[in-house]
Amino acid sequence: MNSPRSCPRYNQRNPHMRARTSSGRWLGWLTSFMLVTVVLPPSASASSLADTARQLAHKIAAASGPGAFALEFSNHSSLDEKSVREVRSALESQLHVEGVHITRVEQATGTVEVVLSESLRNYVWTAVVAIGSDEKKVALVSLPRPPTDAAFTPAMPIVLKTALLFSEQQWMLDAALVDMPGGSRLIVLGGDAVSIYRRQGASPSANSTGRWELETSLPIVHLRAFPRDLRGRLLLRRDHLFDAYLPGTICRSTPNAVAPLTLACTDSDDPWPLTTDDSVRAFYASTRNFFTGALSPGIGKISNVPPFYAAAALARPNYTLWAFAAVDGSLHLVDGVTDQAIRGANSNSKLGSDLAAVHSTCGSGTQLLVSENGDGLSGISDHDTLRAFEIPDRDPVAASAAAEFDGQITALWPDSGGNGAAAIVRRKDTGWYEAYRVSVTCGN
């Protein structure tokens, strides 16, 4: 393993990921189906929504032919409930006129799955018509969204709080706080071991590095050589203390009832969980420093996204919006139907490769933490920052002031509860690594 002071990077993560302009993009899963696009005049009035719904119904009927079909209908867009009801009513009425009758699944000869989605500029609605087990056809319509005149403003000011948890000279990949019998523990994932520290003293604060004392160190045994730009992640578990994911290697601690604590590591190319509930996983390129873009399972209809460094899930009332920091410097927003690539210049920030979603009582309730690079003369970040973003209209909007760190952010992972994130920083002056807990609060 290379010295942590040299910290070579096998595949340098993009220094700038700027986000303001966009272009929607459909992935390859649609290419084997029938695609029909109807673009209507730029108005999202009730009449234009109904007209577009009738256009979609006409395309569905052309693909399905007359018969009885079960209808699955979901809204992944910003349309309100009243508008969604109008769209569905117009769609079902026109289907009836076209000879397509909506019935229960057990009485149907096929299914029609309609999803209302959107990009930054357009509403995008799709219908997947399935007849039998093999035959599928897809219809697509879109209409421009009305312009949004009002700028997004959080209901209360959003402030990022940072607390220093720990610092050390050795390579640090991730850190996690956990409550255990006998007091809190800090689990630190390094390049060759997982170290567990016990907090000393009665103070509830963990802001001082002197409050932690090494309790045990568990070596990471692996047969494959790790890449030079090493990344890793800790995930706390219910039936055992933690899992550790590293390139081509997965380590698991012994079950909770078994003592003493040990670590079992195996060579594995299994996908890494992107969320603490394991709902979506992604395959990591074990010889590089990024995810390949293959998802398991997929997000709705999308099973592949561009290669990326980090991903975050943002809960919406009817679906989950995923954000991916792609290796080409773009930000991709994926809702299960559309993959919207956001590119271009933003004079206010230089978005980096790390991001994480954090829950709070502010704004929409979930903020996207994104690293921003502060470039030094050597090309290495001197003072990286974190900033909270909201995505109210498929367009990231800064919602907080930047929290500055004395060095380069090398990792950013959400904690197990989703209410904070662990930021790993390599100091520019000393080369030491620092672990911070970052949370979002409302206030001045």
Coordinates of C-alpha atoms in Angstrom, one line a residue:
M1 CA 0.0 0.0 0.0
N2 CA 1.3 3.5 -0.8
S3 CA 2.0 6.0 1.9
P4 CA -1.0 8.0 2.9
R5 CA 1.1 11.1 2.5
S6 CA 1.6 10.6 -1.2
C7 CA -2.1 9.6 -1.7
P8 CA -1.7 8.8 -5.4
R9 CA -4.9 8.7 -7.5
Y10 CA -5.3 6.0 -10.1
N11 CA -8.2 7.7 -11.8
Q12 CA -8.5 11.3 -10.7
R13 CA -12.0 12.1 -9.8
N14 CA -13.4 15.1 -11.7
P15 CA -12.4 18.3 -10.0
H16 CA -15.4 20.2 -11.2
M17 CA -19.0 19.0 -11.7
R18 CA -21.1 22.1 -12.5
A19 CA -24.8 22.0 -12.7
R20 CA -27.4 24.4 -14.2
T21 CA -28.4 23.4 -17.7
S22 CA -29.9 20.0 -18.7
S23 CA -30.8 17.6 -21.5
G24 CA -33.1 14.6 -20.9
R25 CA -31.8 11.3 -22.1
W26 CA -33.4 7.9 -22.7
L27 CA -31.4 4.8 -22.0
G28 CA -31.0 1.7 -24.2
W29 CA -33.9 -0.2 -22.8
L30 CA -36.2 1.7 -25.1
T31 CA -34.4 1.0 -28.3
S32 CA -36.0 -2.5 -28.7
F33 CA -39.5 -1.1 -28.4
M34 CA -41.8 1.1 -30.4
L35 CA -41.3 4.8 -29.6
V36 CA -43.7 7.5 -30.5
T37 CA -43.2 11.1 -29.4
V38 CA -45.7 13.9 -29.5
V39 CA -44.6 17.4 -28.6
L40 CA -47.3 19.9 -28.0
P41 CA -47.3 23.7 -27.7
P42 CA -45.6 25.1 -24.6
S43 CA -48.6 25.2 -22.2
A44 CA -49.4 23.0 -19.2
S45 CA -53.1 24.1 -18.9
A46 CA -55.7 21.6 -18.0
S47 CA -56.7 21.3 -21.7
S48 CA -53.2 20.7 -22.9
L49 CA -52.7 18.0 -20.2
A50 CA -55.9 16.3 -21.2
D51 CA -55.0 16.6 -24.9
T52 CA -51.6 15.0 -24.3
A53 CA -53.3 12.2 -22.2
R54 CA -55.6 11.5 -25.2
Q55 CA -52.7 11.4 -27.5
L56 CA -51.0 8.8 -25.3
A57 CA -54.2 6.8 -25.1
H58 CA -54.4 6.8 -28.9
K59 CA -50.8 5.4 -29.1
I60 CA -51.6 2.8 -26.4
A61 CA -54.6 1.6 -28.4
A62 CA -52.5 1.4 -31.6
A63 CA -50.0 -0.8 -29.8
S64 CA -52.4 -3.0 -27.9
G65 CA -55.4 -3.3 -30.1
P66 CA -58.9 -3.6 -28.6
G67 CA -59.3 -5.7 -25.5
A68 CA -59.3 -5.8 -21.7
F69 CA -56.2 -4.4 -19.9
A70 CA -55.1 -3.8 -16.4
L71 CA -53.9 -0.2 -15.9
E72 CA -51.0 0.6 -13.6
F73 CA -50.7 4.4 -13.2
S74 CA -48.0 6.3 -11.2
N75 CA -46.8 9.9 -11.0
H76 CA -43.1 10.7 -10.9
S77 CA -43.5 14.3 -11.8
S78 CA -44.3 17.6 -10.0
L79 CA -48.0 17.6 -11.2
D80 CA -50.4 18.1 -8.3
E81 CA -53.1 15.5 -7.4
K82 CA -55.8 17.4 -9.2
S83 CA -53.8 17.5 -12.5
V84 CA -52.9 13.8 -12.2
R85 CA -56.6 13.0 -11.8
E86 CA -57.4 15.0 -14.9
V87 CA -54.7 13.2 -16.9
R88 CA -55.9 9.8 -15.8
S89 CA -59.5 10.6 -16.4
A90 CA -58.8 11.8 -19.9
L91 CA -56.6 8.8 -20.6
E92 CA -59.1 6.3 -19.5
S93 CA -62.0 8.0 -21.4
Q94 CA -60.0 8.0 -24.6
L95 CA -58.9 4.4 -24.1
H96 CA -62.6 3.4 -23.8
V97 CA -63.4 5.2 -27.0
E98 CA -60.5 3.4 -28.7
G99 CA -61.8 0.0 -27.5
V100 CA -59.3 -0.6 -24.7
H101 CA -61.3 -1.5 -21.6
I102 CA -59.7 -1.2 -18.1
T103 CA -60.3 -4.1 -15.8
R104 CA -58.8 -6.1 -13.0
V105 CA -55.6 -8.0 -13.5
E106 CA -57.2 -11.4 -13.2
Q107 CA -59.6 -10.5 -16.0
A108 CA -57.1 -8.8 -18.3
T109 CA -55.3 -10.0 -21.4
G110 CA -52.4 -7.6 -20.8
T111 CA -51.2 -4.7 -18.8
V112 CA -50.6 -1.0 -19.5
E113 CA -48.1 0.7 -17.2
V114 CA -48.3 4.5 -17.4
V115 CA -45.7 6.7 -15.7
L116 CA -45.9 10.4 -15.5
S117 CA -42.3 11.8 -15.4
E118 CA -40.5 15.0 -16.3
S119 CA -37.2 16.5 -17.1
L120 CA -36.1 20.1 -16.4
R121 CA -38.0 21.4 -19.5
N122 CA -40.7 18.8 -20.3
Y123 CA -43.3 16.5 -18.9
V124 CA -42.5 13.0 -20.2
W125 CA -45.1 10.3 -20.0
T126 CA -44.6 6.7 -21.0
A127 CA -46.8 3.7 -21.4
V128 CA -45.5 0.2 -21.5
V129 CA -48.0 -2.2 -23.1
A130 CA -47.4 -5.8 -22.2
I131 CA -49.3 -8.7 -23.9
G132 CA -48.4 -12.1 -22.6
S133 CA -44.9 -12.7 -21.2
D134 CA -42.7 -11.6 -24.1
E135 CA -44.4 -8.9 -26.2
K136 CA -43.9 -5.3 -24.9
K137 CA -44.4 -2.0 -26.7
V138 CA -43.7 1.5 -25.5
A139 CA -45.4 4.7 -26.3
L140 CA -44.0 8.1 -25.3
V141 CA -45.4 11.6 -25.3
S142 CA -44.1 14.8 -23.9
L143 CA -45.1 18.5 -23.6
P144 CA -43.1 21.5 -22.4
R145 CA -43.5 22.4 -18.8
P146 CA -44.5 25.9 -17.9
P147 CA -41.7 28.2 -16.9
T148 CA -41.1 28.6 -13.2
D149 CA -40.8 32.3 -12.4
A150 CA -40.4 32.2 -8.6
A151 CA -36.9 31.3 -7.3
F152 CA -36.8 28.5 -4.8
T153 CA -36.3 29.7 -1.2
P154 CA -36.2 27.3 1.8
A155 CA -39.0 28.0 4.4
M156 CA -36.2 28.3 7.0
P157 CA -32.5 29.0 6.6
I158 CA -30.5 25.8 6.2
V159 CA -27.2 25.5 8.0
L160 CA -24.6 22.7 7.8
K161 CA -23.1 21.7 11.1
T162 CA -19.8 19.9 11.2
A163 CA -18.3 18.0 14.1
L164 CA -14.8 16.6 14.1
L165 CA -14.9 13.0 15.3
F166 CA -11.4 11.7 14.8
S167 CA -8.0 12.3 13.1
E168 CA -5.1 10.0 12.3
Q169 CA -2.1 9.8 10.0
Q170 CA -3.2 6.5 8.5
W171 CA -5.4 6.2 5.4
M172 CA -9.0 6.6 6.5
L173 CA -11.8 5.6 4.1
D174 CA -15.0 5.8 6.2
A175 CA -16.1 6.2 9.8
A176 CA -19.3 5.4 11.7
L177 CA -20.6 6.2 15.2
V178 CA -22.5 3.4 17.0
D179 CA -24.1 3.0 20.4
M180 CA -23.0 -0.2 22.2
P181 CA -23.1 -1.6 25.7
G182 CA -20.6 0.2 27.7
G183 CA -20.7 3.4 25.7
S184 CA -20.4 4.7 22.1
R185 CA -17.9 3.4 19.7
L186 CA -16.3 4.9 16.6
I187 CA -15.6 2.4 13.8
V188 CA -12.9 3.5 11.4
L189 CA -12.3 1.8 8.1
G190 CA -8.7 2.0 6.9
G191 CA -6.8 0.5 4.0
D192 CA -5.6 -2.5 6.0
A193 CA -7.8 -2.7 9.1
V194 CA -11.0 -1.8 10.7
S195 CA -10.3 -0.1 14.0
I196 CA -12.8 0.3 16.8
Y197 CA -12.4 3.1 19.4
R198 CA -14.2 3.5 22.7
R199 CA -15.1 6.9 23.9
Q200 CA -13.5 7.9 27.3
G201 CA -15.0 10.2 29.8
A202 CA -18.6 11.2 30.5
S203 CA -18.9 14.1 28.1
P204 CA -21.5 13.5 25.4
S205 CA -19.4 15.4 22.9
A206 CA -17.3 13.5 20.4
N207 CA -15.6 16.6 19.0
S208 CA -12.2 16.0 20.5
T209 CA -9.8 13.3 19.2
G210 CA -8.5 12.8 22.7
R211 CA -11.8 11.2 23.8
W212 CA -11.3 8.1 21.8
E213 CA -9.1 5.1 22.8
L214 CA -8.3 2.1 20.6
E215 CA -10.3 -0.9 21.7
T216 CA -9.5 -3.4 18.9
S217 CA -8.1 -3.5 15.4
L218 CA -9.4 -6.1 12.9
P219 CA -7.1 -6.8 10.0
I220 CA -8.5 -6.8 6.4
V221 CA -7.3 -9.9 4.7
H222 CA -7.5 -9.8 0.9
L223 CA -5.9 -11.7 -2.0
R224 CA -6.5 -9.1 -4.7
A225 CA -4.4 -6.0 -4.9
F226 CA -6.2 -2.9 -4.0
P227 CA -6.1 0.0 -6.5
R228 CA -3.9 3.0 -5.7
D229 CA -6.9 5.3 -5.3
L230 CA -8.6 3.2 -2.6
R231 CA -12.2 3.7 -1.6
G232 CA -14.3 1.9 1.0
R233 CA -17.6 2.0 2.9
L234 CA -18.9 0.9 6.3
L235 CA -22.5 -0.2 6.7
L236 CA -23.9 -0.8 10.2
R237 CA -26.1 -3.9 10.4
R238 CA -28.8 -5.3 12.8
D239 CA -27.6 -8.9 13.3
H240 CA -23.9 -8.1 13.3
L241 CA -22.0 -4.9 13.9
F242 CA -21.0 -3.9 10.4
D243 CA -20.0 -4.8 6.8
A244 CA -17.0 -3.2 5.1
Y245 CA -17.0 -2.9 1.3
L246 CA -13.7 -2.4 -0.5
P247 CA -12.7 -3.0 -4.1
G248 CA -13.1 -6.7 -4.9
T249 CA -13.5 -7.5 -1.1
I250 CA -16.4 -7.6 1.3
C251 CA -15.8 -8.0 5.1
R252 CA -18.4 -8.9 7.7
S253 CA -18.0 -8.8 11.5
T254 CA -19.1 -11.7 13.6
P255 CA -22.8 -11.9 14.8
N256 CA -23.8 -9.8 17.7
A257 CA -24.1 -12.8 20.1
V258 CA -20.6 -14.0 19.3
A259 CA -17.5 -12.8 21.2
P260 CA -14.8 -11.7 20.7
L261 CA -15.4 -9.6 17.7
T262 CA -13.7 -10.8 14.6
L263 CA -13.7 -9.9 10.9
A264 CA -14.2 -12.3 8.0
C265 CA -13.2 -11.0 4.5
T266 CA -13.9 -12.6 1.2
D267 CA -12.9 -11.8 -2.4
S268 CA -16.2 -10.7 -4.1
D269 CA -17.4 -8.7 -7.0
D270 CA -20.9 -8.4 -5.6
P271 CA -22.5 -5.0 -5.9
W272 CA -22.2 -2.4 -3.1
P273 CA -25.4 -1.2 -1.5
L274 CA -26.2 2.4 -2.4
T275 CA -28.6 2.8 0.5
T276 CA -28.6 1.5 4.1
D277 CA -31.7 -0.6 3.3
D278 CA -29.9 -2.3 0.4
S279 CA -32.8 -1.4 -2.0
V280 CA -30.5 -0.5 -4.8
R281 CA -26.9 -1.8 -5.4
A282 CA -24.3 -0.9 -7.9
F283 CA -21.2 -2.8 -9.2
Y284 CA -17.9 -1.3 -8.3
A285 CA -15.0 -1.4 -10.7
S286 CA -12.5 -3.2 -8.4
T287 CA -9.4 -2.0 -10.4
R288 CA -10.5 1.6 -10.5
N289 CA -12.2 4.1 -8.2
F290 CA -15.7 4.4 -9.5
F291 CA -19.0 2.4 -10.0
T292 CA -19.5 0.9 -13.5
G293 CA -23.1 2.1 -13.8
A294 CA -24.7 -1.3 -13.7
L295 CA -27.5 -1.4 -11.0
S296 CA -28.9 -4.4 -9.2
P297 CA -31.9 -4.2 -9.1
G298 CA -32.5 -1.3 -11.4
I299 CA -34.3 1.9 -10.6
G300 CA -37.7 1.4 -12.2
K301 CA -37.1 0.8 -15.9
I302 CA -33.5 1.9 -15.7
S303 CA -30.9 -0.8 -15.0
N304 CA -27.8 1.1 -16.2
V305 CA -26.6 4.7 -15.7
P306 CA -23.3 6.2 -16.7
P307 CA -20.2 5.3 -14.6
F308 CA -20.3 7.3 -11.4
Y309 CA -18.4 8.1 -8.2
A310 CA -21.3 8.6 -5.8
A311 CA -25.1 8.3 -5.6
A312 CA -27.9 9.6 -3.4
A313 CA -31.6 8.9 -3.0
L314 CA -34.0 11.8 -2.5
A315 CA -37.5 10.8 -1.3
R316 CA -40.4 12.3 -3.1
P317 CA -44.1 11.8 -2.2
N318 CA -44.7 9.2 -5.0
Y319 CA -41.2 8.0 -5.9
T320 CA -37.5 8.3 -5.3
L321 CA -35.3 10.7 -7.3
W322 CA -31.7 9.4 -7.6
A323 CA -28.7 11.7 -8.1
F324 CA -25.5 10.3 -9.6
A325 CA -22.2 12.1 -9.8
A326 CA -20.9 10.8 -13.1
V327 CA -17.3 10.4 -14.0
D328 CA -17.6 12.8 -16.9
G329 CA -18.4 15.6 -14.5
S330 CA -22.2 15.7 -15.1
L331 CA -25.0 15.2 -12.5
H332 CA -27.6 12.6 -13.5
L333 CA -31.1 12.7 -12.0
V334 CA -32.9 9.4 -12.4
D335 CA -36.6 8.8 -11.4
G336 CA -37.0 5.3 -12.8
V337 CA -38.2 6.4 -16.2
T338 CA -36.0 9.3 -17.3
D339 CA -32.3 10.0 -17.0
Q340 CA -31.7 13.7 -17.0
A341 CA -28.1 14.8 -17.4
I342 CA -27.3 18.2 -16.0
R343 CA -24.2 19.9 -17.4
G344 CA -22.8 23.3 -18.0
A345 CA -21.2 26.2 -16.1
N346 CA -22.3 27.5 -12.7
S347 CA -20.3 30.5 -11.6
N348 CA -21.3 30.0 -8.0
S349 CA -19.8 26.6 -7.4
K350 CA -17.4 23.9 -8.7
L351 CA -19.2 20.7 -7.8
G352 CA -17.1 17.8 -6.9
S353 CA -17.4 14.0 -7.1
D354 CA -18.9 13.3 -3.7
L355 CA -22.5 13.6 -2.7
A356 CA -24.9 12.2 0.0
A357 CA -28.6 12.7 0.9
V358 CA -29.4 13.8 4.5
H359 CA -32.8 14.0 6.1
S360 CA -33.7 17.0 8.2
T361 CA -36.7 19.1 9.3
C362 CA -35.7 21.9 6.9
G363 CA -36.9 22.7 3.4
S364 CA -38.2 19.6 1.6
G365 CA -37.0 17.3 4.4
T366 CA -34.1 15.9 2.4
Q367 CA -31.1 17.8 1.2
L368 CA -28.3 16.8 -1.2
L369 CA -24.9 17.4 0.3
V370 CA -22.4 18.0 -2.6
S371 CA -18.6 18.6 -2.3
E372 CA -17.2 21.7 -4.0
N373 CA -13.5 21.9 -4.9
G374 CA -11.2 24.6 -3.9
D375 CA -8.3 24.4 -6.3
G376 CA -4.8 25.1 -5.1
L377 CA -1.7 26.1 -7.2
S378 CA -0.6 22.4 -7.3
G379 CA -4.0 21.3 -8.7
I380 CA -4.9 19.6 -5.5
S381 CA -7.8 21.0 -3.5
D382 CA -6.6 23.3 -0.6
H383 CA -10.0 23.9 1.0
D384 CA -12.9 21.8 -0.2
T385 CA -16.3 22.7 1.0
L386 CA -19.7 21.1 1.4
R387 CA -23.0 22.7 0.5
A388 CA -26.6 21.6 0.8
F389 CA -28.7 21.6 -2.3
E390 CA -32.5 21.3 -2.9
I391 CA -33.9 20.0 -6.2
P392 CA -37.4 21.5 -6.2
D393 CA -37.8 21.6 -10.0
R394 CA -35.3 19.1 -11.4
D395 CA -32.7 21.8 -11.1
P396 CA -30.2 21.8 -8.2
V397 CA -30.5 25.0 -6.1
A398 CA -28.0 25.9 -3.4
A399 CA -29.8 26.0 -0.1
S400 CA -27.0 26.7 2.4
A401 CA -23.7 28.5 2.8
A402 CA -20.6 26.4 2.2
A403 CA -19.0 24.6 5.1
E404 CA -15.2 24.7 4.6
F405 CA -12.6 22.1 5.4
D406 CA -8.8 22.4 5.7
G407 CA -8.1 20.1 2.9
Q408 CA -9.5 17.7 0.3
I409 CA -12.7 15.8 0.8
T410 CA -11.8 12.2 -0.1
A411 CA -15.1 10.5 0.9
L412 CA -18.6 11.3 1.8
W413 CA -21.1 8.6 3.0
P414 CA -24.5 9.0 4.6
D415 CA -24.8 7.5 8.1
S416 CA -27.0 4.6 9.0
G417 CA -29.9 6.7 10.2
G418 CA -29.8 9.0 7.2
N419 CA -29.7 12.1 9.4
G420 CA -26.1 12.9 8.8
A421 CA -23.1 12.0 6.8
A422 CA -19.4 11.1 7.4
A423 CA -17.0 13.3 5.6
I424 CA -13.4 12.2 5.3
V425 CA -10.9 15.0 4.8
R426 CA -7.2 14.8 4.0
R427 CA -5.5 17.9 5.4
K428 CA -3.4 19.9 3.0
D429 CA -0.9 21.1 5.7
T430 CA -0.1 17.8 7.5
G431 CA -1.5 15.0 5.2
W432 CA -3.4 13.6 8.2
Y433 CA -7.0 12.3 7.7
E434 CA -9.9 13.7 9.6
A435 CA -13.4 12.3 10.0
Y436 CA -16.3 14.7 10.4
R437 CA -20.0 14.2 11.1
V438 CA -22.1 16.6 8.9
S439 CA -25.7 17.3 9.7
V440 CA -28.4 19.8 8.6
T441 CA -30.2 22.2 10.9
C442 CA -32.7 25.0 10.5
G443 CA -31.7 28.4 11.8
N444 CA -29.7 31.6 11.2

